[in-house]
PDB file of C-alpha atoms in Angstrom:
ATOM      1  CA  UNK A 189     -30.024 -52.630 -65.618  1.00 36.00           C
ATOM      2  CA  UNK A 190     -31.658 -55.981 -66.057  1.00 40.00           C
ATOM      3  CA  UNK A 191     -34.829 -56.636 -67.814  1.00 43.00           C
ATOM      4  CA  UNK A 192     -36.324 -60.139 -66.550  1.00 47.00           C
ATOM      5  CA  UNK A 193     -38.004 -62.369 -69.268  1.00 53.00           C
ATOM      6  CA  UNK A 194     -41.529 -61.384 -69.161  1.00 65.00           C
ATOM      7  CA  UNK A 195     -43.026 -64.396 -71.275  1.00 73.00           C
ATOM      8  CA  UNK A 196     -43.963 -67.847 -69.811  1.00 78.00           C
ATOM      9  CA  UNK A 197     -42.645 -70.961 -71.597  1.00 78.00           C
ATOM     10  CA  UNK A 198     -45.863 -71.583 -72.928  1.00 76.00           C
ATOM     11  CA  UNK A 199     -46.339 -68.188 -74.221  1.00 81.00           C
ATOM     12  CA  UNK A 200     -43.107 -68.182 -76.160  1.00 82.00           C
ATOM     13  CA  UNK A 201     -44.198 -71.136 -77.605  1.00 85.00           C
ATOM     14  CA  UNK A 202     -47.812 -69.816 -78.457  1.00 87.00           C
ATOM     15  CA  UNK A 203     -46.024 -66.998 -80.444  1.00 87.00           C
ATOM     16  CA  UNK A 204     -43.814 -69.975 -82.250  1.00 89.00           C
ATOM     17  CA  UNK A 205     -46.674 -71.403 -83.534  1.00 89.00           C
ATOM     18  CA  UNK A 206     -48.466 -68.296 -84.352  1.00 92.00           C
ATOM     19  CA  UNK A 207     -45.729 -66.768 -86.563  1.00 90.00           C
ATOM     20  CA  UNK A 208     -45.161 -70.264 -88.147  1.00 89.00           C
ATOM     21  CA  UNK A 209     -48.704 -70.773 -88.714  1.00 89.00           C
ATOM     22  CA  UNK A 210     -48.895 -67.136 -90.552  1.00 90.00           C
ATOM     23  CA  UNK A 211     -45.404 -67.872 -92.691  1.00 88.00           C
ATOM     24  CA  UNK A 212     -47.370 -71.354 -93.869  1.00 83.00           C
ATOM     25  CA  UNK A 213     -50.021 -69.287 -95.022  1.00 84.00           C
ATOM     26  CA  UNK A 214     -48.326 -66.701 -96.605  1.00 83.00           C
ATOM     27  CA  UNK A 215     -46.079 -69.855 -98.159  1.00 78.00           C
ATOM     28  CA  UNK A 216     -49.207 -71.623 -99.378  1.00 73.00           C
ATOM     29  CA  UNK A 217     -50.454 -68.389-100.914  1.00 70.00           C
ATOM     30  CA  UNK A 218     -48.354 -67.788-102.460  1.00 70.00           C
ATOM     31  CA  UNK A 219     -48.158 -71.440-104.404  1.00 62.00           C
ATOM     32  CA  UNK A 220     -45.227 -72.650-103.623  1.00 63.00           C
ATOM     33  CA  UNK A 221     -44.788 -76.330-103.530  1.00 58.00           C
ATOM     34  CA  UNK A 222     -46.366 -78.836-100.666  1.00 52.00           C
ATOM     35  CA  UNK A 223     -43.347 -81.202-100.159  1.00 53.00           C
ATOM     36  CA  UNK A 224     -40.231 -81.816 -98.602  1.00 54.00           C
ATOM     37  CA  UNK A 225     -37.934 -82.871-101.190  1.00 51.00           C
ATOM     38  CA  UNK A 226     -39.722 -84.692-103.959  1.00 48.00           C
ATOM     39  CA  UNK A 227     -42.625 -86.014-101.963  1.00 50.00           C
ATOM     40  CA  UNK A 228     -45.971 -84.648-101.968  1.00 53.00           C
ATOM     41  CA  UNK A 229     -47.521 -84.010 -98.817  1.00 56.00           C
ATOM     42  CA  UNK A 230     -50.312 -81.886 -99.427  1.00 60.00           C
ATOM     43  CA  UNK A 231     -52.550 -80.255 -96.650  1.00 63.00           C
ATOM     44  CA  UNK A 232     -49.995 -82.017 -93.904  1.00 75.00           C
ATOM     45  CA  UNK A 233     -47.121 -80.115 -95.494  1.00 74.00           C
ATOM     46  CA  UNK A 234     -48.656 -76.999 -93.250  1.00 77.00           C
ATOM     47  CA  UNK A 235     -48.085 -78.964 -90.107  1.00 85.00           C
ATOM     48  CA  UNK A 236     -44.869 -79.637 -91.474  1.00 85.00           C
ATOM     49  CA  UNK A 237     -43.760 -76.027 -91.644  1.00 87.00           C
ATOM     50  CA  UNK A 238     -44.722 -75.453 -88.165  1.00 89.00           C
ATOM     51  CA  UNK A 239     -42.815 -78.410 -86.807  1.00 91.00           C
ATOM     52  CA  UNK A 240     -39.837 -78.019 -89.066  1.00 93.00           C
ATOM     53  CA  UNK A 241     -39.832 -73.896 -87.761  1.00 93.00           C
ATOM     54  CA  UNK A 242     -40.992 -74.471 -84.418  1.00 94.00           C
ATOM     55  CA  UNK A 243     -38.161 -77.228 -83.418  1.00 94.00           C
ATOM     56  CA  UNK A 244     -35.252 -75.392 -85.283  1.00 95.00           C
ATOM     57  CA  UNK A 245     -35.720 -71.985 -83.384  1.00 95.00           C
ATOM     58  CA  UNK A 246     -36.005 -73.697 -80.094  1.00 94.00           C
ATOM     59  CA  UNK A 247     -32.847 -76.070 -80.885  1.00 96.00           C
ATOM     60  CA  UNK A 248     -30.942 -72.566 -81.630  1.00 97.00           C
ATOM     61  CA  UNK A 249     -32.339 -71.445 -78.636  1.00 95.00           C
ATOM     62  CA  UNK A 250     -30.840 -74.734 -76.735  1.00 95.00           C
ATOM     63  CA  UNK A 251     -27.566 -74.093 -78.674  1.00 96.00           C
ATOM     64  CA  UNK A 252     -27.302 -70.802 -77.205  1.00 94.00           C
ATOM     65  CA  UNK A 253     -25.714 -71.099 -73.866  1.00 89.00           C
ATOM     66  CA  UNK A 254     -21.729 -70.495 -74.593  1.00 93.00           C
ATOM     67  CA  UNK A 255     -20.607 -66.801 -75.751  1.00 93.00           C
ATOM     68  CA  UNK A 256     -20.286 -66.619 -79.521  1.00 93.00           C
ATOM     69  CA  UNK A 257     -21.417 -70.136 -80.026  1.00 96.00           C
ATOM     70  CA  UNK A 258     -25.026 -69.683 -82.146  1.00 96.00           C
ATOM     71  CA  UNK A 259     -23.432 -66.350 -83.976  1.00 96.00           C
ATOM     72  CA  UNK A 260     -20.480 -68.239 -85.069  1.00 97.00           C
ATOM     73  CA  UNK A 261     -23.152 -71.282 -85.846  1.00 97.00           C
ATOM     74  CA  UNK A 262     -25.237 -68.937 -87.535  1.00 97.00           C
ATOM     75  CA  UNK A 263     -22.547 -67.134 -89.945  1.00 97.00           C
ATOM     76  CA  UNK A 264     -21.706 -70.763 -90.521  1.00 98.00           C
ATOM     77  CA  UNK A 265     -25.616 -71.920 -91.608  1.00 98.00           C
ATOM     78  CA  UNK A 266     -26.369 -69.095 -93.822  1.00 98.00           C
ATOM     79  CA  UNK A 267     -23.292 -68.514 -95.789  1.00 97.00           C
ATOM     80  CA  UNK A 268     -23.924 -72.637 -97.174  1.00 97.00           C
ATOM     81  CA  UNK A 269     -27.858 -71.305 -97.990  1.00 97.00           C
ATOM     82  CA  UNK A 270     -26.193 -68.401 -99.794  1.00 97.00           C
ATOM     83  CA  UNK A 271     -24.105 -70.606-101.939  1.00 96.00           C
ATOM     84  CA  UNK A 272     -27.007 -73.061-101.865  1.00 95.00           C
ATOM     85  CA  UNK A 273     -29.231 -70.181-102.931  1.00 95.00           C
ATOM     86  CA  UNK A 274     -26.423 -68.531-105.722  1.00 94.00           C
ATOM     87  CA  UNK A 275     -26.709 -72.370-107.496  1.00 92.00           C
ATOM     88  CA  UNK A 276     -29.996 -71.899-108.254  1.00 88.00           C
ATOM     89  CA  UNK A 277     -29.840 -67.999-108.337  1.00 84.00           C
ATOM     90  CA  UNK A 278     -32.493 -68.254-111.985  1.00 84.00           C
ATOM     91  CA  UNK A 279     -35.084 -70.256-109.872  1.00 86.00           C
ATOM     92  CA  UNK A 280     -37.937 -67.326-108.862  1.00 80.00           C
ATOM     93  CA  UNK A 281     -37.337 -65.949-105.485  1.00 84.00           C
ATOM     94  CA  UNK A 282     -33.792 -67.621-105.104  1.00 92.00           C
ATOM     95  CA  UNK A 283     -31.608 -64.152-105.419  1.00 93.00           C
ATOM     96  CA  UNK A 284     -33.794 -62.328-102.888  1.00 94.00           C
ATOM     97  CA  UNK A 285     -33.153 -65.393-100.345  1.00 95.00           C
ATOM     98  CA  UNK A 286     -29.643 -65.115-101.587  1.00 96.00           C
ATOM     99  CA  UNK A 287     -29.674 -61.300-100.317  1.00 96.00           C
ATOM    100  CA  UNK A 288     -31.373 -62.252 -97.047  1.00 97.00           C
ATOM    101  CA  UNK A 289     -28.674 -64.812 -96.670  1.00 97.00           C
ATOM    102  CA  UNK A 290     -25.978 -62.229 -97.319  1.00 97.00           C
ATOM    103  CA  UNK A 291     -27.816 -60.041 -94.770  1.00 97.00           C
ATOM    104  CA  UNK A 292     -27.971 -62.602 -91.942  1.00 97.00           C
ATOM    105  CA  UNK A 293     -23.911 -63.401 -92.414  1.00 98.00           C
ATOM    106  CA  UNK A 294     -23.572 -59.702 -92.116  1.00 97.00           C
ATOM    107  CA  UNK A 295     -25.681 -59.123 -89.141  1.00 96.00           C
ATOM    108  CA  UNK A 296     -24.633 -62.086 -87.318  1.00 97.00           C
ATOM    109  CA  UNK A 297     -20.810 -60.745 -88.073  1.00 96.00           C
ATOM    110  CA  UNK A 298     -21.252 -57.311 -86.754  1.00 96.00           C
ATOM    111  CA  UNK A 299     -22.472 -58.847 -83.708  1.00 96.00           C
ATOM    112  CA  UNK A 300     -19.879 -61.181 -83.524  1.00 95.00           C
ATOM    113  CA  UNK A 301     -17.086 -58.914 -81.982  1.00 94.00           C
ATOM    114  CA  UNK A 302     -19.367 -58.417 -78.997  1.00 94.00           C
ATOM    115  CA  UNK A 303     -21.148 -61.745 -78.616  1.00 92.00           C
ATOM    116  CA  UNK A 304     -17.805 -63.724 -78.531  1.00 89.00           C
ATOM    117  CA  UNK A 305     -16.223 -64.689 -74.478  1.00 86.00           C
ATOM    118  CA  UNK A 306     -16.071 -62.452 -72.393  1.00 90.00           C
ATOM    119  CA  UNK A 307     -19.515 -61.500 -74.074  1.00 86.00           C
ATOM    120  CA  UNK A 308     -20.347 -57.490 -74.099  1.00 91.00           C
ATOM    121  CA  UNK A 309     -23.666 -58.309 -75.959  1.00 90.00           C
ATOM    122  CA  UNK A 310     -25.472 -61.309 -75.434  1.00 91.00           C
ATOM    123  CA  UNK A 311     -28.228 -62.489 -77.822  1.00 89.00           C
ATOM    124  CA  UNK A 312     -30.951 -63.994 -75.614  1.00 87.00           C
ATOM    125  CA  UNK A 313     -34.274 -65.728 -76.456  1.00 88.00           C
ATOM    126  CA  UNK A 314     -35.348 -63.084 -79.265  1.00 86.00           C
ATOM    127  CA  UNK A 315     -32.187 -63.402 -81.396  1.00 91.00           C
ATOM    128  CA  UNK A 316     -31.985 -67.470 -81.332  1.00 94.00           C
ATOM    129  CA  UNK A 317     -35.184 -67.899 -81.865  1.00 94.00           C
ATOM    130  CA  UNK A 318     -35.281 -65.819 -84.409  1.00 94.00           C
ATOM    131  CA  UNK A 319     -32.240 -67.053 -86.435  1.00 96.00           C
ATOM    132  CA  UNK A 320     -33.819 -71.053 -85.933  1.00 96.00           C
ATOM    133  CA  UNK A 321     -37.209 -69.662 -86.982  1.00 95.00           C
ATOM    134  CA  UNK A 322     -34.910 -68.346 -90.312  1.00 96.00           C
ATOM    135  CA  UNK A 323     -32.884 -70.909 -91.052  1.00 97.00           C
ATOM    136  CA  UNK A 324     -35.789 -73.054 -90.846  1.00 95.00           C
ATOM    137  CA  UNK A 325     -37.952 -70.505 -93.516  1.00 94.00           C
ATOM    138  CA  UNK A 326     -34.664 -70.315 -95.991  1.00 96.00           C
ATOM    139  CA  UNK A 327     -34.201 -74.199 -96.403  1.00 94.00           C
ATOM    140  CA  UNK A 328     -38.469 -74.605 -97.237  1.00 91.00           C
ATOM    141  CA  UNK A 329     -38.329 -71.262 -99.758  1.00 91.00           C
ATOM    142  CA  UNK A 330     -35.439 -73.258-101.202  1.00 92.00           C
ATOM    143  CA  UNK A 331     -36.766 -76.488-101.317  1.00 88.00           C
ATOM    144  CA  UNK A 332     -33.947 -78.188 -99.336  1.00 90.00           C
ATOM    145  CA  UNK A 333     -35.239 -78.772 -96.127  1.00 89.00           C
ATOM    146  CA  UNK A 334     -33.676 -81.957 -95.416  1.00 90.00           C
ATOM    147  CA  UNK A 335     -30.233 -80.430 -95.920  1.00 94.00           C
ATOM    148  CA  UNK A 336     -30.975 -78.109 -92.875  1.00 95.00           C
ATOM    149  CA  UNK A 337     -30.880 -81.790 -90.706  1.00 95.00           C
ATOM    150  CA  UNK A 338     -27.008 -81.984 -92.022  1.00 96.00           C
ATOM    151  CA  UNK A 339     -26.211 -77.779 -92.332  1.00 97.00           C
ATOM    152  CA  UNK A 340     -27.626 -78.010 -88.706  1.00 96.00           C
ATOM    153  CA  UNK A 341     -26.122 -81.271 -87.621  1.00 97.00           C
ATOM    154  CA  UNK A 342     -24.590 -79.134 -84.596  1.00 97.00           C
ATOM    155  CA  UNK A 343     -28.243 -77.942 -83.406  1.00 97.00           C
ATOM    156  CA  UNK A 344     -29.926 -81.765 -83.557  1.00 97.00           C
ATOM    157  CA  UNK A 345     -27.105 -82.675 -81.620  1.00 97.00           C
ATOM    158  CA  UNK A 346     -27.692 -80.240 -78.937  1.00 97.00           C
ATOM    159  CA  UNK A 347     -31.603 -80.728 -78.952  1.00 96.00           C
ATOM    160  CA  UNK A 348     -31.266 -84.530 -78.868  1.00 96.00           C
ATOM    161  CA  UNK A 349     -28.931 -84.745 -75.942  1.00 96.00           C
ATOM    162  CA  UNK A 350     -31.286 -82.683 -74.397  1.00 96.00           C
ATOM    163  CA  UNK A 351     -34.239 -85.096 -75.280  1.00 96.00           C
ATOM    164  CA  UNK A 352     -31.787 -88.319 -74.261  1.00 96.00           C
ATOM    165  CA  UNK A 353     -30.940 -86.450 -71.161  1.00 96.00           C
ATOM    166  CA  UNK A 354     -34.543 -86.305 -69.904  1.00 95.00           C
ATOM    167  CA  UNK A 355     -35.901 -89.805 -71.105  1.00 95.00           C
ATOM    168  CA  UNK A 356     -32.759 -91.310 -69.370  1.00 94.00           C
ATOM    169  CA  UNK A 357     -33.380 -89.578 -66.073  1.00 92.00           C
ATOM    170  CA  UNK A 358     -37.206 -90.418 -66.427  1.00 92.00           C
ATOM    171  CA  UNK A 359     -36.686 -94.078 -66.960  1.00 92.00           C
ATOM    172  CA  UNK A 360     -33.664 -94.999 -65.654  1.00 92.00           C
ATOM    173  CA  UNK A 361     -33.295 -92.280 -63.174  1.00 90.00           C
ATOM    174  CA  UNK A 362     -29.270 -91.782 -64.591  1.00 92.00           C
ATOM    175  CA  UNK A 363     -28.133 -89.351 -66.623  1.00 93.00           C
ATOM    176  CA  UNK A 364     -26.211 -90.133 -70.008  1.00 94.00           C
ATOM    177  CA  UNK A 365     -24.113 -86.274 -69.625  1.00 93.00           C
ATOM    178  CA  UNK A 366     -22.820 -84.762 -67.036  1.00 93.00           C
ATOM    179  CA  UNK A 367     -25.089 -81.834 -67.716  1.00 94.00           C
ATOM    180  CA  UNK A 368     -27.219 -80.915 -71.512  1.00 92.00           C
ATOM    181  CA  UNK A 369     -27.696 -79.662 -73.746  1.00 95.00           C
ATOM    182  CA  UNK A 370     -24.200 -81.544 -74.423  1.00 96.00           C
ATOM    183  CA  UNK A 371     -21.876 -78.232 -74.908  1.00 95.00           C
ATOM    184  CA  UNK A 372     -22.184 -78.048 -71.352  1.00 95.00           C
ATOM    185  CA  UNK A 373     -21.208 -81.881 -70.816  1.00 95.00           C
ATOM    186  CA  UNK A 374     -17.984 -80.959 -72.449  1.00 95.00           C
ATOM    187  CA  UNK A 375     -17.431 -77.515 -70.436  1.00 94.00           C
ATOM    188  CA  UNK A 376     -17.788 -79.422 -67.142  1.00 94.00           C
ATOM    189  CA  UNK A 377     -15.515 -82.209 -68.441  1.00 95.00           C
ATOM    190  CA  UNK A 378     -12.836 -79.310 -68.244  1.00 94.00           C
ATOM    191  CA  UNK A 379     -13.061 -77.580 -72.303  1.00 95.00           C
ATOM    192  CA  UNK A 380     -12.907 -73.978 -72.332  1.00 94.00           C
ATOM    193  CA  UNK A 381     -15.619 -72.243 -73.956  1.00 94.00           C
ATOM    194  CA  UNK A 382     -13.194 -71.715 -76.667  1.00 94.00           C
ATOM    195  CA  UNK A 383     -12.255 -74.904 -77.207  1.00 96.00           C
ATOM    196  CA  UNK A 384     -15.679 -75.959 -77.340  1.00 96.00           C
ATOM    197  CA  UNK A 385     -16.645 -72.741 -79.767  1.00 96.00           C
ATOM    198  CA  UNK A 386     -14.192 -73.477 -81.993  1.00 96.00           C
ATOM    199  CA  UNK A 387     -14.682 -77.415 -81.883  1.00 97.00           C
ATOM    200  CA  UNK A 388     -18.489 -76.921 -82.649  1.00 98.00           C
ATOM    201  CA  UNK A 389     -18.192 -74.233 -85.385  1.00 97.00           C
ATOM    202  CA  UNK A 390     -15.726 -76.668 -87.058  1.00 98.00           C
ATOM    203  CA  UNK A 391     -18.315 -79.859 -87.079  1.00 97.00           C
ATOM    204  CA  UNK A 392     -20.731 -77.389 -88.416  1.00 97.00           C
ATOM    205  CA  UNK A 393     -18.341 -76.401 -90.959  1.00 97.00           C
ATOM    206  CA  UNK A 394     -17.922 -79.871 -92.186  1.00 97.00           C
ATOM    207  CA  UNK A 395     -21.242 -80.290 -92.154  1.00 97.00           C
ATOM    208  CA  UNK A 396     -21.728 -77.368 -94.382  1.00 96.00           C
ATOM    209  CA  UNK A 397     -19.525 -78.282 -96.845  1.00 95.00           C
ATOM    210  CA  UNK A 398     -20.919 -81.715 -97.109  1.00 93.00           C
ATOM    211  CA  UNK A 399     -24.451 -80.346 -97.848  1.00 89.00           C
TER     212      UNK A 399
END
């Protein structure tokens, strides 16, 4: 049985916003602070929440095109917040971010076994955008947003080839990849999926680490 997508593009990203706009609420509630990093942003820091969640779940989304790709990514991005988290487990809030962590790389890892090529289970618009929305939520709780730029290195990457794709075409009417977002360059350059799985869950690896 197949069950088409039922929501518009705009009307995903309507429900983006809204369930970013209600987390900044909740987040401003409930006092926590209104910067990235060490600066002070103050009333902007709300539009900075639904930017920051709002273009991480949609460049999951865009990562999500090769079987077991995102999951892999995902198990990948949460386990460095857990550790990130278990540093600073006597900071309020940190150990039940710490056990939502733990929960993601579990989830994620159960779903792994059918999400990987030839995929049984596939995790569509509803699971990427969820785990971007997430990832996004777990580096402002923690107060390391900017680390999320280098934990995620493998999802800017996909969402700015995607970006350099289209302003190329636009202006110059050439394209800088064969096709984006750029895991699909290197599929029709000849890569298996699994080479280019296991190539991308090693960058974000790296990238882990180094955060």
């Amino acid at each position: 049985m197949c069950i088409r997508d039922s929501f518009k593009a705009w009307q995903k990203a309507l429900c983006q916003v809204i369930v970013a706009m209600i987390f900044t609420v909740i987040y401003q509630h409930e006092g926590f602070q209104m910067g990235f990093g060490n600066s002070q942003l103050g009333w902007l820091y709300g539009l900075s929440i639904i930017f920051w969640m709002v273009g991480f779940s949609n460049a999951v989304n865009l990562t999500d095109g090769l079987d077991g790709l995102v999951s892999g990514l995902g198990i990948i991005s949460f386990l460095a917040y857990f550790i990130i988290a278990l540093v600073g487990i006597n900071n309020p809030g940190y150990p039940e971010i710490a056990l939502f962590c733990l929960a993601m790389i579990g989830t994620l890892a159960g779903f792994f076994p059918f999400n990987h090529k030839p995929a049984k289970i596939f995790m569509g618009d509803m699971g990427s955008l969820a785990i971007g929305a997430s990832l996004a939520a777990v580096s402002l709780l923690l107060h390391h947003e900017w680390s999320l730029l280098v934990i995620g290195i493998v999802y800017v990457c996909e969402t700015a080839s995607v970006m350099l794709q289209v302003a190329s075409f636009k202006l110059t009417g050439k394209r800088i990849f064969k096709m984006s977002p750029i895991h699909h360059h290197f599929e029709m350059c000849g890569w298996s999926e699994w080479k280019i799985d296991i190539v991308f869950w090693l960058v974000g690896l790296v990238a882990a680490v180094i955060a």
